[in-house]
mmCIF file of C-alpha atoms and ligand atoms in Angstrom:
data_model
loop_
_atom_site.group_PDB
_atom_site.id
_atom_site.type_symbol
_atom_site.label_atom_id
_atom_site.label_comp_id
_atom_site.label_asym_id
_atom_site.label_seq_id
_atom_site.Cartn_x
_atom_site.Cartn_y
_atom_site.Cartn_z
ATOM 1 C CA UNK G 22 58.396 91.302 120.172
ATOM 2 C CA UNK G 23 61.355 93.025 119.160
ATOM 3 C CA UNK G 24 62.690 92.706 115.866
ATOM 4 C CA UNK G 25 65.989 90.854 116.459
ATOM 5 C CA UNK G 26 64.237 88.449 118.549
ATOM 6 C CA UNK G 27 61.461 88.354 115.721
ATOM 7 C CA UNK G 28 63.942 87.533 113.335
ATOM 8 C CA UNK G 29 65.570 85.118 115.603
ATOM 9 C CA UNK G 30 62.304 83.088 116.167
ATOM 10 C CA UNK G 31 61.432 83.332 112.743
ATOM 11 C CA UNK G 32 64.141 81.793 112.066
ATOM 12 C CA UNK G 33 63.931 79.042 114.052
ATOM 13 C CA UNK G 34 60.836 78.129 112.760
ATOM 14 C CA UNK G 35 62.411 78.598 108.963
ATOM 15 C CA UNK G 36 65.336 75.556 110.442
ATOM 16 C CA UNK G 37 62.946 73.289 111.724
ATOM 17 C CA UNK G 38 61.123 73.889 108.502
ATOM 18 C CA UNK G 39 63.333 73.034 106.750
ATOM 19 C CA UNK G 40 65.035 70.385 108.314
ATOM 20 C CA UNK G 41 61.930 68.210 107.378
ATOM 21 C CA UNK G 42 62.326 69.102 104.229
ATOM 22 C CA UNK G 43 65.993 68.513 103.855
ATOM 23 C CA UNK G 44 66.762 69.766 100.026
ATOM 24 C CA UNK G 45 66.325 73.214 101.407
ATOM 25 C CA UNK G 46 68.531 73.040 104.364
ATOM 26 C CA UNK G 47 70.715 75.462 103.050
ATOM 27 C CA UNK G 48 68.689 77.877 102.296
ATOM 28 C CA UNK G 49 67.658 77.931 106.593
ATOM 29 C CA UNK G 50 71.288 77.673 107.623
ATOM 30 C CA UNK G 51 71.739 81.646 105.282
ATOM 31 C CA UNK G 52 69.270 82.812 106.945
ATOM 32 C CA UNK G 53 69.405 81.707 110.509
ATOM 33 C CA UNK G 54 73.217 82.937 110.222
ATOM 34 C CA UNK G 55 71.964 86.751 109.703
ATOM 35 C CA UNK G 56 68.572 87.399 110.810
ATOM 36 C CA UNK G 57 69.638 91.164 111.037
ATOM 37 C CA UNK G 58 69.829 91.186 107.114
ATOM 38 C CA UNK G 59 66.467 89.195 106.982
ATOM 39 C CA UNK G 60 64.965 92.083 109.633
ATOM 40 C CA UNK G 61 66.421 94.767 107.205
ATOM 41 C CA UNK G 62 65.099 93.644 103.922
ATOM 42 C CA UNK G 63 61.563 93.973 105.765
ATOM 43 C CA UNK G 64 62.489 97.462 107.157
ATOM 44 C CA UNK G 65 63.662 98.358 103.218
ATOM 45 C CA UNK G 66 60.364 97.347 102.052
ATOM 46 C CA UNK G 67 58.207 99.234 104.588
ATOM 47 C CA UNK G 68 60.329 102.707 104.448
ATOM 48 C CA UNK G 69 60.213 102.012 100.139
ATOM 49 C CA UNK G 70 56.513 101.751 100.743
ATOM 50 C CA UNK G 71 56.442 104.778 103.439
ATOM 51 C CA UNK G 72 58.519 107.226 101.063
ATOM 52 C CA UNK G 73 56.221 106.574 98.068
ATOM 53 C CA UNK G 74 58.947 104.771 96.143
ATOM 54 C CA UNK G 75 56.965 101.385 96.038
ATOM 55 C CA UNK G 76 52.895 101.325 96.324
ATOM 56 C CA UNK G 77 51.121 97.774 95.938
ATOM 57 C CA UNK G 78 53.638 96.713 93.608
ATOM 58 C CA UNK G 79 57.672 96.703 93.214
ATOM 59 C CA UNK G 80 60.201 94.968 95.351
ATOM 60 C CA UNK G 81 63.294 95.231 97.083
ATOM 61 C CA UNK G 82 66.148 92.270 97.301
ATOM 62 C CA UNK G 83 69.411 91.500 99.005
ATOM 63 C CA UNK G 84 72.778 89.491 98.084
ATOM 64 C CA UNK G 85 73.078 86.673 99.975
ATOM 65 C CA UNK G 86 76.723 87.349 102.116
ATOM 66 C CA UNK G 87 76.644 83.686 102.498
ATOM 67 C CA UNK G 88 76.664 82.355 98.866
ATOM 68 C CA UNK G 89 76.534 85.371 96.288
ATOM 69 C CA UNK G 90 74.918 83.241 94.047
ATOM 70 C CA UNK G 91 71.799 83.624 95.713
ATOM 71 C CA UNK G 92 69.546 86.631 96.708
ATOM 72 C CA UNK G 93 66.733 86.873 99.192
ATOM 73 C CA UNK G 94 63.364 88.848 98.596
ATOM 74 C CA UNK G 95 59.831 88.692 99.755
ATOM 75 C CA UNK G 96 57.331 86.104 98.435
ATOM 76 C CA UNK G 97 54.597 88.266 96.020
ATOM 77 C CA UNK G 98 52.810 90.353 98.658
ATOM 78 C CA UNK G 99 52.231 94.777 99.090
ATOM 79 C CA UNK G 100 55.693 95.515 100.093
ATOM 80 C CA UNK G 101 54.061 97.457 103.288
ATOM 81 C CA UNK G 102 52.809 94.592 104.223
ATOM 82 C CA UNK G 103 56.175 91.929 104.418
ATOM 83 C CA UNK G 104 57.411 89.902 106.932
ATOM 84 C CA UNK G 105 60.363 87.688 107.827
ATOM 85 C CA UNK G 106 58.196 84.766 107.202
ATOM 86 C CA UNK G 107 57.631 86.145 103.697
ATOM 87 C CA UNK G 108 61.034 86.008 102.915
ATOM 88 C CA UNK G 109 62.715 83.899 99.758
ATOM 89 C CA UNK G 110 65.640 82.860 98.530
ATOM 90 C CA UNK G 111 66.466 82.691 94.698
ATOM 91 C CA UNK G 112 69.456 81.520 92.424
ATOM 92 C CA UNK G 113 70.720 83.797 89.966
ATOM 93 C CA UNK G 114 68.230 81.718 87.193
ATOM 94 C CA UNK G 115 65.109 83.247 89.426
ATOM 95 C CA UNK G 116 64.692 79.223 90.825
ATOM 96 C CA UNK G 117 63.600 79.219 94.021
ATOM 97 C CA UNK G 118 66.150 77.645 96.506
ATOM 98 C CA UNK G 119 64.315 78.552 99.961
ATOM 99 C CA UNK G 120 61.578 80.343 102.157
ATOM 100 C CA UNK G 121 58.410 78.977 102.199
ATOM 101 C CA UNK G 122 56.702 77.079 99.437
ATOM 102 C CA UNK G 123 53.440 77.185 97.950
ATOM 103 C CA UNK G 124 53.477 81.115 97.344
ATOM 104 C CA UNK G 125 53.567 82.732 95.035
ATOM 105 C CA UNK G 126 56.323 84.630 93.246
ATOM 106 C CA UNK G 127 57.035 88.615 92.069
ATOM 107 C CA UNK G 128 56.683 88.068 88.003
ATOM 108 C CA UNK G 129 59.942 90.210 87.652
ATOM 109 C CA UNK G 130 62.058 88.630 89.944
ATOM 110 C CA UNK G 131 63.945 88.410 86.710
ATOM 111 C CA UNK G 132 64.940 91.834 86.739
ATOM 112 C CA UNK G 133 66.949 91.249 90.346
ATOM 113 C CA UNK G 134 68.705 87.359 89.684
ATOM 114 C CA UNK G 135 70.228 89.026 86.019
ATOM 115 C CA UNK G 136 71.438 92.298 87.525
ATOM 116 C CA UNK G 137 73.290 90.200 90.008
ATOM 117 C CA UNK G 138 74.671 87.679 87.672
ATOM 118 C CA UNK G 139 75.485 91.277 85.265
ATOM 119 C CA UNK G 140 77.010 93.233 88.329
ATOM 120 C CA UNK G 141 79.298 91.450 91.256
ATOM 121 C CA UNK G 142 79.513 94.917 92.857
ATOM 122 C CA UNK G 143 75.818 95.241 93.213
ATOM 123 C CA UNK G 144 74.399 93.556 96.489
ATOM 124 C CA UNK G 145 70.713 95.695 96.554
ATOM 125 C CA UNK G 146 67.978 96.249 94.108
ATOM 126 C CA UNK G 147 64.948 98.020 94.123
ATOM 127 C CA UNK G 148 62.144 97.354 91.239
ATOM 128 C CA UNK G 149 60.168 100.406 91.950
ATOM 129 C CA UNK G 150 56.939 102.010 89.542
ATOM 130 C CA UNK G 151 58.395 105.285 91.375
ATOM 131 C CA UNK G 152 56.158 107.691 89.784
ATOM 132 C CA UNK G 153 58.002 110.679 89.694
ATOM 133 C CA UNK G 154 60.841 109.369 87.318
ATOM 134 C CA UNK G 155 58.030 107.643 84.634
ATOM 135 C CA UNK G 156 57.313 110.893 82.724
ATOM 136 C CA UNK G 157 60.990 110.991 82.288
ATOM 137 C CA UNK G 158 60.981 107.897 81.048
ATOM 138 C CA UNK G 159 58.984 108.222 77.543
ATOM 139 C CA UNK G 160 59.803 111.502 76.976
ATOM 140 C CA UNK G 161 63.001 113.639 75.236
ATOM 141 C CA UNK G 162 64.275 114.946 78.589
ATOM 142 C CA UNK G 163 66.786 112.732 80.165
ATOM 143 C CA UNK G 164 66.712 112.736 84.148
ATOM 144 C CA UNK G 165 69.554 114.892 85.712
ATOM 145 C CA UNK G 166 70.247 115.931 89.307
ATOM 146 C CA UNK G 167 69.911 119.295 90.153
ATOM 147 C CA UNK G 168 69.748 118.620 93.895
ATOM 148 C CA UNK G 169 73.220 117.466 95.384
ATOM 149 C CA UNK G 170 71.618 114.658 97.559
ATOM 150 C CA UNK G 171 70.846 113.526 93.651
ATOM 151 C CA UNK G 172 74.023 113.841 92.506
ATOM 152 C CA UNK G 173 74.579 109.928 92.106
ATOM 153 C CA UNK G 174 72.741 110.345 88.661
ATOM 154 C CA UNK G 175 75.360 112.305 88.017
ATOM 155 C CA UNK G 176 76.592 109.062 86.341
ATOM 156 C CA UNK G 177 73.636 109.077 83.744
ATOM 157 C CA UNK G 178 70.675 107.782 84.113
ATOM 158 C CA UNK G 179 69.881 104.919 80.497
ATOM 159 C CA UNK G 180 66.277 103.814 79.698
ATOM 160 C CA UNK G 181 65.088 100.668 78.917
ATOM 161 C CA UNK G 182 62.607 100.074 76.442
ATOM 162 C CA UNK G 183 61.760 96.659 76.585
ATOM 163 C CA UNK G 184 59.740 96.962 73.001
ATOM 164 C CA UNK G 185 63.683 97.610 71.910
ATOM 165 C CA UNK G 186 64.036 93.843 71.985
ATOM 166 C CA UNK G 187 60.954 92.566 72.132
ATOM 167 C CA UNK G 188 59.187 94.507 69.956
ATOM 168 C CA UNK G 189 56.044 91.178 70.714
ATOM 169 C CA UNK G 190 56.100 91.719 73.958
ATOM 170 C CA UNK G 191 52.308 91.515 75.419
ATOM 171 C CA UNK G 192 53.212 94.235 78.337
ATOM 172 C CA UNK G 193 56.240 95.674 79.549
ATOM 173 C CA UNK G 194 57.038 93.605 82.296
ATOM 174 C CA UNK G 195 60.494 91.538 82.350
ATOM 175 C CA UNK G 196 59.268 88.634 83.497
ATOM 176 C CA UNK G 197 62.150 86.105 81.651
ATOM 177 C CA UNK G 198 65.762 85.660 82.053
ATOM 178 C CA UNK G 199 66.270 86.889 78.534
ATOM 179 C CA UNK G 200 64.234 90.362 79.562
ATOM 180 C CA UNK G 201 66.127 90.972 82.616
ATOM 181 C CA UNK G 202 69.510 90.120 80.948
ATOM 182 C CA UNK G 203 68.516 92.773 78.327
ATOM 183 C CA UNK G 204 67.800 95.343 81.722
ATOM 184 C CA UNK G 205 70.845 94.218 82.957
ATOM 185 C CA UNK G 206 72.884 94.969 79.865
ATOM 186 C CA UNK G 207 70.768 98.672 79.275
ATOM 187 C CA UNK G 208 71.818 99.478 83.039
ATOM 188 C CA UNK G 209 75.532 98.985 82.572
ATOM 189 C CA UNK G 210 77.993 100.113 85.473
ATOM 190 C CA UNK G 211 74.963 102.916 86.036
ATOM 191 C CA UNK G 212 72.946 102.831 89.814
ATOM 192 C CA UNK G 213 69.570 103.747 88.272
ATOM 193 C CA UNK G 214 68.510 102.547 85.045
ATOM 194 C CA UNK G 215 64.593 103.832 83.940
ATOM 195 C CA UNK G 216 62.115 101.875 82.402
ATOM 196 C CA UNK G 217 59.917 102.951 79.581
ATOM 197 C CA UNK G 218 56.529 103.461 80.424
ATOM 198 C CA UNK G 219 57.118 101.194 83.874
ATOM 199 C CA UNK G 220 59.636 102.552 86.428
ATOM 200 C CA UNK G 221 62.951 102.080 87.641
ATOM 201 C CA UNK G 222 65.304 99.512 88.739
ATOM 202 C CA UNK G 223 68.329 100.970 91.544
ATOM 203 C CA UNK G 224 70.927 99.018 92.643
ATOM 204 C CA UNK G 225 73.464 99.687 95.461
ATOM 205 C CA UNK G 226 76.313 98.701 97.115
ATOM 206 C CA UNK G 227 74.247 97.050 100.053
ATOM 207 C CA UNK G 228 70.462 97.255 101.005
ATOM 208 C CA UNK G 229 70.745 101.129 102.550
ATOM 209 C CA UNK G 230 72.683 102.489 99.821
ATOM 210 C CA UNK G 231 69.949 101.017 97.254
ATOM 211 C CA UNK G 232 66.952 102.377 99.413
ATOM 212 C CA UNK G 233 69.122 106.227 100.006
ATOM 213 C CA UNK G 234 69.212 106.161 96.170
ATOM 214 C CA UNK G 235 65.367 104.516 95.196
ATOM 215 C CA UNK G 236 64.152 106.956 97.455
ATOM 216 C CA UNK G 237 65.876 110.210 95.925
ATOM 217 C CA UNK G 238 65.996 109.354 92.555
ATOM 218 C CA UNK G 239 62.386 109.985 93.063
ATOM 219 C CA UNK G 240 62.910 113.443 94.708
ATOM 220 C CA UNK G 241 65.428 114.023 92.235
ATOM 221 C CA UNK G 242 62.422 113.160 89.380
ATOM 222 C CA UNK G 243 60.156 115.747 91.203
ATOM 223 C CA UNK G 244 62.638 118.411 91.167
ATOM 224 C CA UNK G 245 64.253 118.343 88.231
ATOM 225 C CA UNK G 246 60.579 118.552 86.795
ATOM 226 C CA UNK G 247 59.556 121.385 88.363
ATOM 227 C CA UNK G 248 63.077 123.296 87.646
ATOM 228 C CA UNK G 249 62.165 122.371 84.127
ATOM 229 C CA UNK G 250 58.948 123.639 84.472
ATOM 230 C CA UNK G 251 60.165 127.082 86.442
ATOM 231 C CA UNK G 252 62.850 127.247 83.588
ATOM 232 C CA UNK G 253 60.589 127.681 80.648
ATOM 233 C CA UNK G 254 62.648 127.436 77.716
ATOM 234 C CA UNK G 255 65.588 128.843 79.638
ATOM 235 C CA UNK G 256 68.399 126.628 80.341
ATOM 236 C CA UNK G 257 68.045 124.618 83.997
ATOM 237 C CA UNK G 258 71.140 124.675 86.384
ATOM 238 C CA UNK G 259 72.170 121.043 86.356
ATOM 239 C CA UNK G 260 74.584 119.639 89.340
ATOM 240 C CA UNK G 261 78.135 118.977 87.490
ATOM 241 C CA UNK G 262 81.897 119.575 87.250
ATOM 242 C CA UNK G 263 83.502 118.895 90.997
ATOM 243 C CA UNK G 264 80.256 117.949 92.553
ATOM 244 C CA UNK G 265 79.813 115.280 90.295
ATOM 245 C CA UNK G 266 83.365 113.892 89.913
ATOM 246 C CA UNK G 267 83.545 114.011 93.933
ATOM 247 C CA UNK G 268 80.467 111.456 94.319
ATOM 248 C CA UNK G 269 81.430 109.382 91.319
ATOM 249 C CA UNK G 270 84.690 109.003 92.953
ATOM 250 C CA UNK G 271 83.507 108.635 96.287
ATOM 251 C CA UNK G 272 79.937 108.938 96.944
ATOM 252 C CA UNK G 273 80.238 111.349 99.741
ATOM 253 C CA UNK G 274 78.686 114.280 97.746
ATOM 254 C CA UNK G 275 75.266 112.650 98.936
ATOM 255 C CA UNK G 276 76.500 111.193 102.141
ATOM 256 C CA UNK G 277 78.229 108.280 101.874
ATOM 257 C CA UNK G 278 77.392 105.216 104.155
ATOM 258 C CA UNK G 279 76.987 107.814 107.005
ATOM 259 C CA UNK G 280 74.805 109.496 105.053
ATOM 260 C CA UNK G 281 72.922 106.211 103.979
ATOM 261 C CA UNK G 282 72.216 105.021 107.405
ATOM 262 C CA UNK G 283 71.391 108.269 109.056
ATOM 263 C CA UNK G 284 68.647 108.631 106.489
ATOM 264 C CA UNK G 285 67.917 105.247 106.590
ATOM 265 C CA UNK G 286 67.308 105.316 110.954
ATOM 266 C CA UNK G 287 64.853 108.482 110.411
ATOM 267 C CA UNK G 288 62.520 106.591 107.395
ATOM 268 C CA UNK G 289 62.433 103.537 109.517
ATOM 269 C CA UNK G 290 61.072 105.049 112.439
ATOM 270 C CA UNK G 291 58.641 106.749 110.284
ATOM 271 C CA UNK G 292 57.725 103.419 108.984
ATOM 272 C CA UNK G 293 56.847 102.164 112.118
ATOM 273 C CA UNK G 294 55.327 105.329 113.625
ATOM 274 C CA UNK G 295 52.844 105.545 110.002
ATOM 275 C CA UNK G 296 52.087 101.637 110.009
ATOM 276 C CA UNK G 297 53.292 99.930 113.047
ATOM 277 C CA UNK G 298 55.601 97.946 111.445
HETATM 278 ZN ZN1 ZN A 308 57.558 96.478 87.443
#
């Protein structure tokens, strides 16, 4: 079955749902409206899971276009693994408002509903325990680009250390409202804030922007490592002056939207081809 019509069905099934249980009626109507978005928050979370940005864990979410108050991501499950049926929608308190009941829920949804409530530009995030960028996380060195399709990070790249306020804090997982407001806050007008001893969390201006950027702030973590490592203790050849102002300004020194979607078309079909998604 084709993915449209997947959605489509899916969909259906979501409105009848849902129209027998009527406090969640809106939450069906979103959806049913734009089962291409609900089709391309499942392709985001098989590429993220393809490229190596997201393994059993991590999690990608979407704006709702309808009511940006809300935000739709999967139900807890291996993001290679999600489907349409899998898919949520949250308020901006992490309270579920629709999808199917009865599942459970990603701990650190938290992380998603505050940097939406922090950041009306932002319509995609990406949680990610992206490997690459960790080291860069607890150590002195911050994370640069020195690869133009990384040149986002150009804008500076802050780290989160959760023990910073909440120095009781039993793991370092922001799994409260307070936690992900305190994410929120650390990750300013950034795209890509780091996470100490965790990960990242990338946010963009829609779902292929946020997976073009999860997916080379990794690459740009791998390479700016091993320049560091070629470098010795001589000085590494960061990207800066024009290239930098020119994608701060406006993001075509990594592609722009064309950019975004051609990358995205060429992931997703490895998706499929690698897992038959
Ligand atoms: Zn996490």
């Amino acid at each position: 079955m084709g993915s449209a019509l997947r959605g489509a069905v899916v969909a259906g099934m979501f409105g009848l749902a849902w129209l027998t249980f009527g406090g969640l009626l809106r939450g069906a109507v979103a959806q049913t409206e734009n089962p291409n978005l609900t089709d391309d928050l499942v392709t985001a979370s098989h590429i993220l899971f393809d490229q190596g940005v997201l393994d059993g864990f991590g999690h990608v979410s979407v704006r709702n276009p309808a009511n940006p108050e809300r935000f739709f991501m999967s139900r807890a499950r291996a993001p290679g693994l999600v489907e349409a049926s899998d898919i949520m929608e949250f308020d901006l308190d992490g309270n579920q408002t629709g999808g199917p009941r009865g599942q459970p829920v990603f701990l650190e949804l938290y992380i998603h509903a505050a940097v939406y409530r922090a950041r009306p530009d932002v319509n995609a995030v990406v949680h990610s325990h992206s490997p690459a960028v960790i080291p860069f996380s607890v150590g002195p060195t911050p994370l640069r680009p020195v690869s133009q399709t990384g040149s986002f990070l150009c804008a500076g790249v802050p780290n989160f250390d959760i023990l910073d306020s909440f120095p009781e804090a039993a793991n370092l997982l922001v799994t409260s409202g307070e936690k992900g407001k305190q994410l929120a806050k650390v990750l300013g007008e950034a795209p890509v804030a780091l996470m100490r001893g965790h990960g990242d969390t990338v946010v963009g201006d829609d779902l292929k922007q946020a997976v073009y950027r999860a997916v080379f702030t990794e690459l740009a973590a791998k390479l700016t490592a091993q320049s560091l490592a070629l470098a010795g203790n001589r000085p590494v050849k960061y990207i800066s002056g024009k290239a930098c102002e020119r994608e701060l300004t406006t993001g075509s020194a990594s592609g722009g939207k064309e950019g975004n979607q051609r990358n995205w078309d060429i992931w997703a079909r490895q998706a499929e081809e690698h897992h038959g998604n």
